[in-house]
PDB file of C-alpha atoms in Angstrom:
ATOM      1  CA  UNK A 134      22.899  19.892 -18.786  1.00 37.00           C
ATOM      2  CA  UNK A 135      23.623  17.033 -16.290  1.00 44.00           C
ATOM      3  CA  UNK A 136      24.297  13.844 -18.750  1.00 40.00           C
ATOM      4  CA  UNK A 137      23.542  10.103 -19.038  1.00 36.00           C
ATOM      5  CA  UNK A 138      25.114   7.812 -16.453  1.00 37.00           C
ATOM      6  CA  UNK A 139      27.073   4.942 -17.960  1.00 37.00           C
ATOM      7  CA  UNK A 140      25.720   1.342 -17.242  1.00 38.00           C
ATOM      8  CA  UNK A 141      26.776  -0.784 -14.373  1.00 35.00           C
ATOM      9  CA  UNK A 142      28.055  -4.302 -14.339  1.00 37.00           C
ATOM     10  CA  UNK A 143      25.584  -7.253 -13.598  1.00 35.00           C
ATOM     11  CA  UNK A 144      27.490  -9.310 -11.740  1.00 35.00           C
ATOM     12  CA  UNK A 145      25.133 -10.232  -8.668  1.00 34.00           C
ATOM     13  CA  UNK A 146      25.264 -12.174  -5.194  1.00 33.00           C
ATOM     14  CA  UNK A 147      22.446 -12.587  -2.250  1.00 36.00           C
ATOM     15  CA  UNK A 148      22.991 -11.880   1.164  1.00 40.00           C
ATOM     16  CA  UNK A 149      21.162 -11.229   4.341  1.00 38.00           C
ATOM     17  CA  UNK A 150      19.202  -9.581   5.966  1.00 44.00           C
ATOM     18  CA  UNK A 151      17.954  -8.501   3.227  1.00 49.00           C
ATOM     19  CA  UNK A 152      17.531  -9.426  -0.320  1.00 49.00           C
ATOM     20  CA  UNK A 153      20.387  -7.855  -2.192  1.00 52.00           C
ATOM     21  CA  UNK A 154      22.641  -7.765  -4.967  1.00 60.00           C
ATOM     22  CA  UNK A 155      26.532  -6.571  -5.900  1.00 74.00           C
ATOM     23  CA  UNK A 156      26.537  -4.562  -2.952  1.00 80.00           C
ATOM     24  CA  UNK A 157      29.805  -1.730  -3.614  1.00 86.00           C
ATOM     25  CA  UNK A 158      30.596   0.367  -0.689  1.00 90.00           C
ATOM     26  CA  UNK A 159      32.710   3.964  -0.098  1.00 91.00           C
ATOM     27  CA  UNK A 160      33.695   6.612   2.080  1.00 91.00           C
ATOM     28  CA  UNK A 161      33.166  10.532   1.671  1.00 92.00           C
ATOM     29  CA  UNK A 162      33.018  13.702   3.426  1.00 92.00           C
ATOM     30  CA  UNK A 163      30.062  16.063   2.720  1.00 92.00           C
ATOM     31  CA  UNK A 164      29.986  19.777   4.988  1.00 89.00           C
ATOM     32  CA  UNK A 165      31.985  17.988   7.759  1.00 89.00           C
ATOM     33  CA  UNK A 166      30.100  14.673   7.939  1.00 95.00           C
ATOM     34  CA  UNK A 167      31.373  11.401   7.092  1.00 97.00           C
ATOM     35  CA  UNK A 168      28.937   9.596   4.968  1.00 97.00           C
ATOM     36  CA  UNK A 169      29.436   5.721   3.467  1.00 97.00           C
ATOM     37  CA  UNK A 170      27.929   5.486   0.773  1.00 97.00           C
ATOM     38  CA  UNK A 171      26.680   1.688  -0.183  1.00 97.00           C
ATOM     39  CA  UNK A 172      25.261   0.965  -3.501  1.00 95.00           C
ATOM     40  CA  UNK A 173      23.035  -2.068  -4.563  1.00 94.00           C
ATOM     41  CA  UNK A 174      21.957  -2.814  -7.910  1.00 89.00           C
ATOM     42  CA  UNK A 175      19.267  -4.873  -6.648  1.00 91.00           C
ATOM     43  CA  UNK A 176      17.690  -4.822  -2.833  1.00 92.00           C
ATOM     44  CA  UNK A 177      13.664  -5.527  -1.639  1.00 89.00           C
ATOM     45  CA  UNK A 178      14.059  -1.845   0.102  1.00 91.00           C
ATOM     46  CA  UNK A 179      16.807   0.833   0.975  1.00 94.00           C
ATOM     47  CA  UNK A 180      14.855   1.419   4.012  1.00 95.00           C
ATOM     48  CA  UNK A 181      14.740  -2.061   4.894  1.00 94.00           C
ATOM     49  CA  UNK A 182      18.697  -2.353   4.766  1.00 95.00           C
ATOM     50  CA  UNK A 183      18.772   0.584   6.629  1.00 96.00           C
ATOM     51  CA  UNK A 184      16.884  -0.623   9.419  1.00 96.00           C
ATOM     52  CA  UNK A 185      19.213  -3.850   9.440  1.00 95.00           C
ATOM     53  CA  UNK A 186      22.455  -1.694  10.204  1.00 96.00           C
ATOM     54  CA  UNK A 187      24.163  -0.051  13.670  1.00 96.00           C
ATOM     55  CA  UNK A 188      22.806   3.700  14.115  1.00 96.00           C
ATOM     56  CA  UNK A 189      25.919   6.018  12.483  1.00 96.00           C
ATOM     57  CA  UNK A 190      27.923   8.404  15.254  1.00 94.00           C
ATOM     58  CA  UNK A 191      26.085  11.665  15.418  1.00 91.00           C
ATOM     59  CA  UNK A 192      28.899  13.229  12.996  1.00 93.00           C
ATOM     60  CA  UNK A 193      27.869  10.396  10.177  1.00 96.00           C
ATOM     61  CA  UNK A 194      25.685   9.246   7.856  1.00 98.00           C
ATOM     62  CA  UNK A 195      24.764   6.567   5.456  1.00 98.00           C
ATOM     63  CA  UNK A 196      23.498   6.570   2.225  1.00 98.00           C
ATOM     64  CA  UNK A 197      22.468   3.182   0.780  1.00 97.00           C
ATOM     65  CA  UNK A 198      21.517   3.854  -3.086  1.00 96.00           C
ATOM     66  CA  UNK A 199      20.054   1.109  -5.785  1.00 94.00           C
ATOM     67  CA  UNK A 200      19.313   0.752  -9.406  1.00 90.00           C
ATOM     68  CA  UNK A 201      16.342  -1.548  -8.398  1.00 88.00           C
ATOM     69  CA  UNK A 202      13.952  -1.680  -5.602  1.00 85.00           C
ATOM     70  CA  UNK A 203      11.285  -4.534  -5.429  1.00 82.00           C
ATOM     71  CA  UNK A 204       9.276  -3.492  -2.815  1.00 70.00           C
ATOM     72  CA  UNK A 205      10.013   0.506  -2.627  1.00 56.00           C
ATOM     73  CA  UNK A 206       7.381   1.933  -0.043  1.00 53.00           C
ATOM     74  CA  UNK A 207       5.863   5.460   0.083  1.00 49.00           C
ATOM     75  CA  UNK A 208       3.884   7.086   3.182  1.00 44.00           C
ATOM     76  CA  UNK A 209       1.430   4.434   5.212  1.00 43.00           C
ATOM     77  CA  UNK A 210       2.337   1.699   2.668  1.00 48.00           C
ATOM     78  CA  UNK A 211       1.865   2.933  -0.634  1.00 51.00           C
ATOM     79  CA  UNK A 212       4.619   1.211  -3.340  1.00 52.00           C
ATOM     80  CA  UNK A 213       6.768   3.257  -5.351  1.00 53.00           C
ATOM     81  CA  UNK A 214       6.827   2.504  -9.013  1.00 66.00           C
ATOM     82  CA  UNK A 215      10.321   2.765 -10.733  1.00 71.00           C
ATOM     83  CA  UNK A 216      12.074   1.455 -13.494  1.00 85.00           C
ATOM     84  CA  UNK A 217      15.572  -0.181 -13.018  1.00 83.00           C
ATOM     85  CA  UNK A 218      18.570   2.154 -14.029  1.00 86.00           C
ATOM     86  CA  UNK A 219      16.161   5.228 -14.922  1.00 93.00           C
ATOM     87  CA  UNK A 220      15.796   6.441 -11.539  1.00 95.00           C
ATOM     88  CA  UNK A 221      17.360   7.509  -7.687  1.00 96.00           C
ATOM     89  CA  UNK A 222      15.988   5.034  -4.867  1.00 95.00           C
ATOM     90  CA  UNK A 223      18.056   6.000  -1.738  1.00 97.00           C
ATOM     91  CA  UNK A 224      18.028   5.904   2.310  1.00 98.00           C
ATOM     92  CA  UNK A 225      19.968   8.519   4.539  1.00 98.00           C
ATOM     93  CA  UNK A 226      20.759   7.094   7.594  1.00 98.00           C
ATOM     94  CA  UNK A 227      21.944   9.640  10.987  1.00 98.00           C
ATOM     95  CA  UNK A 228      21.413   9.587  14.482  1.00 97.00           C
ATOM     96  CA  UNK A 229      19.844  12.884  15.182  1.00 97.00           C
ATOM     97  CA  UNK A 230      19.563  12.824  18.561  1.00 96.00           C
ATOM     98  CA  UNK A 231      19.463  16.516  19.222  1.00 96.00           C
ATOM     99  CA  UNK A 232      15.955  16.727  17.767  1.00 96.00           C
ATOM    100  CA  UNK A 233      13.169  15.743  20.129  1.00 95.00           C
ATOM    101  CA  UNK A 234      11.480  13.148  18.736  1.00 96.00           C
ATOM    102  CA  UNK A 235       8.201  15.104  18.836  1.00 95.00           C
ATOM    103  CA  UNK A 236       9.660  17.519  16.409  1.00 95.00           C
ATOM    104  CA  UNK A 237      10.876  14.977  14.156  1.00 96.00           C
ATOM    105  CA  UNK A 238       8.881  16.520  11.001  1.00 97.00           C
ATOM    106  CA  UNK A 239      11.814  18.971  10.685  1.00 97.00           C
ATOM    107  CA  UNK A 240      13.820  15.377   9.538  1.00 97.00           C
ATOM    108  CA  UNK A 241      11.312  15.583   6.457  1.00 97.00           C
ATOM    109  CA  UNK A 242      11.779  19.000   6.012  1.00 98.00           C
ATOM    110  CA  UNK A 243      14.582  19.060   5.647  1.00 98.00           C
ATOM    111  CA  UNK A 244      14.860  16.756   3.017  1.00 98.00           C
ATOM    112  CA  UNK A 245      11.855  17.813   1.426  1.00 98.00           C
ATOM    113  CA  UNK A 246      13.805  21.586   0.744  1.00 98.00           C
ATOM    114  CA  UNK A 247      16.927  19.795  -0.334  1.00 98.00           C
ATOM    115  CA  UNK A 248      15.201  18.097  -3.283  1.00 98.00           C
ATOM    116  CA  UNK A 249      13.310  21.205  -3.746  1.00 98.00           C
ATOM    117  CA  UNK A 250      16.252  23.364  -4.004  1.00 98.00           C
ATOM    118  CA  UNK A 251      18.176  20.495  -6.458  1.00 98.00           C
ATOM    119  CA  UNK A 252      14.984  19.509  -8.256  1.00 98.00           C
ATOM    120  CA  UNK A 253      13.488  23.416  -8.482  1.00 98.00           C
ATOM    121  CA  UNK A 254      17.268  24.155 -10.059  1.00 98.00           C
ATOM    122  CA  UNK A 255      16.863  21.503 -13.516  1.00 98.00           C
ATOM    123  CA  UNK A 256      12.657  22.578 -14.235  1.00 98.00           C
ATOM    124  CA  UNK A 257      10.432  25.223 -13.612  1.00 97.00           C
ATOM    125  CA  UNK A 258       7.374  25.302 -11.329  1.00 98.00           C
ATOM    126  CA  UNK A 259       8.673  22.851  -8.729  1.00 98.00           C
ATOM    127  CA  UNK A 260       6.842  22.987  -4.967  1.00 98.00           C
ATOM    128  CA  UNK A 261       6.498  20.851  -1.892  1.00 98.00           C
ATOM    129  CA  UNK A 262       3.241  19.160  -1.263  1.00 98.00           C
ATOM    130  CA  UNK A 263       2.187  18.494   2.174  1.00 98.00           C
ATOM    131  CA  UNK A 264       4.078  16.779   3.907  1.00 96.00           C
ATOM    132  CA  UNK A 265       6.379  15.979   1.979  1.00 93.00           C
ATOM    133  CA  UNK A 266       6.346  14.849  -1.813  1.00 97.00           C
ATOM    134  CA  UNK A 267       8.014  17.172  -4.461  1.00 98.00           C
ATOM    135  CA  UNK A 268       5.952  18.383  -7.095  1.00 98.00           C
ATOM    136  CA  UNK A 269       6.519  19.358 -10.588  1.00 98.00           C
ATOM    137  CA  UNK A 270       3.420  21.951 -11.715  1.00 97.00           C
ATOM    138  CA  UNK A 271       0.249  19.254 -10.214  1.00 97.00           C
ATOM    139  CA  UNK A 272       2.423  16.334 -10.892  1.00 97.00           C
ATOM    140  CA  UNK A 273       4.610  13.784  -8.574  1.00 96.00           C
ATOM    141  CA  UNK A 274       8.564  13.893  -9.591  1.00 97.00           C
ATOM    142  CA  UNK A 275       9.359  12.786  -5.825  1.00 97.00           C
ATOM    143  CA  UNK A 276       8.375  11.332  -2.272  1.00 95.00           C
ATOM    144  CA  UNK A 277       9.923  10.616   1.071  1.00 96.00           C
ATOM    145  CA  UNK A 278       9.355   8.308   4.077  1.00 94.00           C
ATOM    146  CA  UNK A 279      10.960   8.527   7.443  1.00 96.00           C
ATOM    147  CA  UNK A 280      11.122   6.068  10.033  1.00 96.00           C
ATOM    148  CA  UNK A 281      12.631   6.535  13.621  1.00 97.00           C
ATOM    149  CA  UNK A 282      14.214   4.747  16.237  1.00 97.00           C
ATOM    150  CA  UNK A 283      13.335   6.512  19.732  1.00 96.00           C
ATOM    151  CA  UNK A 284      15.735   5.067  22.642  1.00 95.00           C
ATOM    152  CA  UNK A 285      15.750   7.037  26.486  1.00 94.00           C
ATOM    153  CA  UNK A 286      13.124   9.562  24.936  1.00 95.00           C
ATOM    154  CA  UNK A 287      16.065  10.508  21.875  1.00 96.00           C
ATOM    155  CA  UNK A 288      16.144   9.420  18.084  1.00 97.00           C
ATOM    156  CA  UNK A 289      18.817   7.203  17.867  1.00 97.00           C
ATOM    157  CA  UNK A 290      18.674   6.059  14.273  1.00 98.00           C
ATOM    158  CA  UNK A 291      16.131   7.949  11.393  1.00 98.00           C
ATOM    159  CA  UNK A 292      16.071   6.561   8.053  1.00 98.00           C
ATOM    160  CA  UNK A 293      14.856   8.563   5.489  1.00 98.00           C
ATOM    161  CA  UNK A 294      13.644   6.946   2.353  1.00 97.00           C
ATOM    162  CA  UNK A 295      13.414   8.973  -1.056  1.00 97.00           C
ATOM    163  CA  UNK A 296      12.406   7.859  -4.560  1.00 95.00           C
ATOM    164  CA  UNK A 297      13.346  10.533  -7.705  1.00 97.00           C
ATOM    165  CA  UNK A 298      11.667  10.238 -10.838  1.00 96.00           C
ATOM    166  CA  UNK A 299      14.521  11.029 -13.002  1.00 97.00           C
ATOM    167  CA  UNK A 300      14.656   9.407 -16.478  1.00 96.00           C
ATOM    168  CA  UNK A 301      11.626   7.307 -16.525  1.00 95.00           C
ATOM    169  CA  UNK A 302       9.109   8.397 -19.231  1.00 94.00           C
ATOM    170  CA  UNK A 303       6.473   5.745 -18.982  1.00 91.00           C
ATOM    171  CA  UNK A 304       4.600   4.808 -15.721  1.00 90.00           C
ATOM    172  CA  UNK A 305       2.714   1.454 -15.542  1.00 81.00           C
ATOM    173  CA  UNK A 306       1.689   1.639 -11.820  1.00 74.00           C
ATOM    174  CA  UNK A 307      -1.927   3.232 -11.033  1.00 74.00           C
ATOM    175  CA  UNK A 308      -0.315   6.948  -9.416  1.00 74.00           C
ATOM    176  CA  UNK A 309      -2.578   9.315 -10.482  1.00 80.00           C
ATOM    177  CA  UNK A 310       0.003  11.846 -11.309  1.00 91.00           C
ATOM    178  CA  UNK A 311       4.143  10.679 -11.579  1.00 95.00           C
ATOM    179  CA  UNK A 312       6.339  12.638 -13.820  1.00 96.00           C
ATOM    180  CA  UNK A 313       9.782  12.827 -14.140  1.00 97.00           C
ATOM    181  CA  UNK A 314      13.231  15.222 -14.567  1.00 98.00           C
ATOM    182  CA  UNK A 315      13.184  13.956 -18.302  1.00 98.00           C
ATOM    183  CA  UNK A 316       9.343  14.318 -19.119  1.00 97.00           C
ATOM    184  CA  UNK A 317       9.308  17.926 -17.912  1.00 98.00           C
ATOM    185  CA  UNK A 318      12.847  18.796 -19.283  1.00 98.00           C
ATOM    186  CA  UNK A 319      12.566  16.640 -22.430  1.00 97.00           C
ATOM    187  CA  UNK A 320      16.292  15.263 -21.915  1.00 97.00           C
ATOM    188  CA  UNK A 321      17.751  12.958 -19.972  1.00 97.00           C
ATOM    189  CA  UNK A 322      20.106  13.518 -16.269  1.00 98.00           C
ATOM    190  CA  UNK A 323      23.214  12.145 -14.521  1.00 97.00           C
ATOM    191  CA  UNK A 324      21.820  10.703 -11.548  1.00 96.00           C
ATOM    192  CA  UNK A 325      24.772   9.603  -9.655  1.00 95.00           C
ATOM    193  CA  UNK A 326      25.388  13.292 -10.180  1.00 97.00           C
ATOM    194  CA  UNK A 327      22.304  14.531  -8.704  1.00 98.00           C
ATOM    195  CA  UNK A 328      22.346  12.284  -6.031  1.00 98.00           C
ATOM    196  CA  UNK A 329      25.432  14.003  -4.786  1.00 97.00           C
ATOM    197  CA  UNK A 330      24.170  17.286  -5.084  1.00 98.00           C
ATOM    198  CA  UNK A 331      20.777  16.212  -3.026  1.00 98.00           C
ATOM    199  CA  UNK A 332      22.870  14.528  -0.036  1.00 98.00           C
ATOM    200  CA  UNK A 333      24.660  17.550   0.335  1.00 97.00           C
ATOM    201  CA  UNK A 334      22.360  20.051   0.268  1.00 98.00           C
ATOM    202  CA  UNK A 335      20.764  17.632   3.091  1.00 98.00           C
ATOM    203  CA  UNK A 336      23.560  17.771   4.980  1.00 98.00           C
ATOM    204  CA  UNK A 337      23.605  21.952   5.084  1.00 97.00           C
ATOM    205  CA  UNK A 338      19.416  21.531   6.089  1.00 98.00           C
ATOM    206  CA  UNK A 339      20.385  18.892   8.703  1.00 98.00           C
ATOM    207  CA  UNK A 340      23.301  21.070   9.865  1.00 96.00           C
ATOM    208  CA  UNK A 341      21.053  23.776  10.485  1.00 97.00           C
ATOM    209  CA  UNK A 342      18.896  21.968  12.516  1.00 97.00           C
ATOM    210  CA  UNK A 343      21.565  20.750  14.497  1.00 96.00           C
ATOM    211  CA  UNK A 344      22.713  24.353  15.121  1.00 96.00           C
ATOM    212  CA  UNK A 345      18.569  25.615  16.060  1.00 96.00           C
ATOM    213  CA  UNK A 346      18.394  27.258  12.778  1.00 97.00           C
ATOM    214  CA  UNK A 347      14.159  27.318  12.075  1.00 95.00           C
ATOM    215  CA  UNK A 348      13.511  25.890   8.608  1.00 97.00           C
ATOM    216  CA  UNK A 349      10.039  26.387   8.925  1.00 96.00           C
ATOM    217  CA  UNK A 350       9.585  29.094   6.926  1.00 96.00           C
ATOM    218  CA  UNK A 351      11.999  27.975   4.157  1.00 98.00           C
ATOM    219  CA  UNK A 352       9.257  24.900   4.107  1.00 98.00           C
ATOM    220  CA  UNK A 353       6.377  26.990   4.142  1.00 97.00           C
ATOM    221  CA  UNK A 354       7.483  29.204   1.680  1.00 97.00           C
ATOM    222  CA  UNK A 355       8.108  26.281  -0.686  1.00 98.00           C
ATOM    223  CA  UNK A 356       4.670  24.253  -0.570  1.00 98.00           C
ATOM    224  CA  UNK A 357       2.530  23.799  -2.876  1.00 98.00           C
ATOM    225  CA  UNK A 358      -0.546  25.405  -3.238  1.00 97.00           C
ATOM    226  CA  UNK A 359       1.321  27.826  -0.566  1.00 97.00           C
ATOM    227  CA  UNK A 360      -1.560  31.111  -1.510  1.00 96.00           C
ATOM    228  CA  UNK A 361      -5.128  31.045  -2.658  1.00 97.00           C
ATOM    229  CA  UNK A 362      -7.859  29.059  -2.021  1.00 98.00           C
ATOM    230  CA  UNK A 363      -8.233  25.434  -3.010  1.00 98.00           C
ATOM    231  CA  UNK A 364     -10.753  22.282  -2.675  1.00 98.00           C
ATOM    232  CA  UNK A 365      -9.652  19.753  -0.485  1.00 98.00           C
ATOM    233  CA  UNK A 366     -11.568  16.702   0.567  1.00 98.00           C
ATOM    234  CA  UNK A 367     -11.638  15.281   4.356  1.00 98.00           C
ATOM    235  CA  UNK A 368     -14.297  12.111   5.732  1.00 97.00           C
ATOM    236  CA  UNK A 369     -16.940  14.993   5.675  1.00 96.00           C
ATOM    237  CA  UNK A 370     -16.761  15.729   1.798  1.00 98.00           C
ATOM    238  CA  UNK A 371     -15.662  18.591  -0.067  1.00 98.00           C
ATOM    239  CA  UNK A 372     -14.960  22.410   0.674  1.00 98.00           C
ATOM    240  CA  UNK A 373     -12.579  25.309  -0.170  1.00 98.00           C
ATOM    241  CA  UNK A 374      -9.772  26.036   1.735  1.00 98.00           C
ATOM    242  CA  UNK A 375      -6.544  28.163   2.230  1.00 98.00           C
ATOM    243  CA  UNK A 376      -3.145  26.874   4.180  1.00 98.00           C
ATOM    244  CA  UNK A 377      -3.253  28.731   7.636  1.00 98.00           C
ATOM    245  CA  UNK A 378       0.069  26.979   8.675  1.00 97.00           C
ATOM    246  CA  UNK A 379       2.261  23.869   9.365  1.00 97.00           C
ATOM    247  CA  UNK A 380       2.820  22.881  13.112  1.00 97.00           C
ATOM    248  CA  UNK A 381       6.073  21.716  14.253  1.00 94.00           C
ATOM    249  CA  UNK A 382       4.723  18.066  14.256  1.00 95.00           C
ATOM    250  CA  UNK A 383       3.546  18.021  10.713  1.00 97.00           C
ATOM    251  CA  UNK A 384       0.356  18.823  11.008  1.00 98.00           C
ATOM    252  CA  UNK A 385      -1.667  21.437   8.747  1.00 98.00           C
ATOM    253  CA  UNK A 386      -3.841  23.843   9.245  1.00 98.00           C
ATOM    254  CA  UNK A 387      -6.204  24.933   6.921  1.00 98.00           C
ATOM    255  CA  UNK A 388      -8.878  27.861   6.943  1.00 98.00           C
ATOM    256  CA  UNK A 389     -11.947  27.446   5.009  1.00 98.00           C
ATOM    257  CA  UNK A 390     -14.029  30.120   3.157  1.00 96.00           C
ATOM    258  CA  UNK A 391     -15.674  30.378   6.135  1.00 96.00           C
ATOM    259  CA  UNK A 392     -12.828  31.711   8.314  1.00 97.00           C
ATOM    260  CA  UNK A 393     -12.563  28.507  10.785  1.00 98.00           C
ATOM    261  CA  UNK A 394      -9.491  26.516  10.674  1.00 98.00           C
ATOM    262  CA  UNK A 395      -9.372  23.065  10.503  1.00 98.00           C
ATOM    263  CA  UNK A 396      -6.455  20.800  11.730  1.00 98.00           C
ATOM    264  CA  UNK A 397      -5.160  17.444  10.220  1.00 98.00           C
ATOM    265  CA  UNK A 398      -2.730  14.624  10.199  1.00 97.00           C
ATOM    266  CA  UNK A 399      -1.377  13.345   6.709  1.00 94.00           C
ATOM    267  CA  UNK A 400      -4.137  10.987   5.132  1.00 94.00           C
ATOM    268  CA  UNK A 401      -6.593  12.561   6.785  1.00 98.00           C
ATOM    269  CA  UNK A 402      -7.431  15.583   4.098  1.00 98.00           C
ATOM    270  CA  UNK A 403      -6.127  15.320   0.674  1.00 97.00           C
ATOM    271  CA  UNK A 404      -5.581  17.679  -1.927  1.00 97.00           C
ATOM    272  CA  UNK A 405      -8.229  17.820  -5.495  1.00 97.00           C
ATOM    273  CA  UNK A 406      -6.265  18.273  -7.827  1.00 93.00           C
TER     274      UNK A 406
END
């Protein structure tokens, strides 16, 4: 079982752009990419510092880790809640400009299957919820958030933003549903170790994108709710519904018990759970 990371110093500085403190930075190589790796025991958002550096070469990557964010986001502005130390708050930064950027979903896909596959290996019963948090059973151990950079019709910079509940047990915030690696396992994990394991399996997903593999039915195969009929709620009301399919932009389609199939954009159907 993955262990306890040791504490880190407190020793602190500010900076700009952003609000940030004991910044410590290193080199790698993960599946033939070069990834720095900078790590912050203090910053207002990962994604924020992201945005503030050069776009990597198409063979790189960064990863910009911290013990604490103070204003972690989620999809369309929703915080993340999560306690300093306990958890893994991290940005991968590429320049995947070899994906169009109308098929940039497969960016969150891909990410959303690495955690999956690292996450689904340490508890049971773990699934991706449209589009892309990771759930444990009908609970929230994980979410994502991408942002893009388009330049001459290409992504030149994506950022993608992920939160792990790993060793937090008590949630203040008003999530309807968080859970964590130690609530469901009942011991605590190594994050600096899982961290490494996550990047990397990225890195094979991104890999395969780069070389035209379709992950699309990895994803599908992996989502939540994935067979069966369920009630979901849209600005109509209520009804029952199956999951007809994911198009390549994100969107889903559902069929009702009705037989017709009804398409939507994230936030604009949820899930009753």
């Amino acid at each position: 079982m993955l262990s306890k990371p040791p504490k880190k110093n407190a020793a602190t500085h500010s900076d700009t752009p952003c609000t940030r403190k004991n910044e410590r930075k290193s080199r790698t190589t993960m599946n033939a990419y070069d990834i720095s790796r900078i790590h912050l025991d203090e910053i207002d958002s990962t994604n924020l510092y992201a945005a503030s550096l050069p776009a990597p070469r198409e063979n790189e990557m960064v990863v910009i880790t911290a013990d604490m964010q103070t204003a972690g986001r989620g999809q369309r502005g929703n915080s993340w809640e999560s306690e300093k130390g306990k958890n893994i708050t991290f940005s991968i930064m590429c320049a995947p400009s070899f994906i169009r950027p109308a098929a940039q979903f497969s960016l969150l896909q891909a990410q959303a299957l690495a955690l999956y596959d690292v996450i689904g290996a340490l508890i049971p019963d773990v699934s991706i919820k449209w589009p892309n948090d990771i759930y444990a059973g009908n609970r929230k151990i994980s979410g994502t958030l991408i942002e893009c950079e388009i330049n001459n019709g290409k992504i030149s910079k994506a950022i993608i933003g992920t939160g792990i509940n790993v060793n937090q047990r008590i949630f203040l915030s008003d999530a309807p549903n968080p859970t964590s690696l130690a609530i469901e396992a009942g011991c605590e994990f190594d994050t600096a170790a899982i961290l490494d394991v996550v990047v990397g399996k990225f890195t094979v997903y991104y890999d395969m994108l780069r070389s035209n593999v379709c992950i699309q039915k990895t994803y599908r195969n992996a989502l939540y709710r994935r067979e069966g009929f369920f009630t979901y709620r849209d600005k109509t009301g209520f009804f029952k519904a199956e999951i007809a399919g994911i198009e390549p932009d994100g969107h889903i389609v559902l069929r009702d018990s009705e037989g017709r199939e009804r398409r939507y954009a994230f936030k604009e159907v949820a899930f009753v759970i």
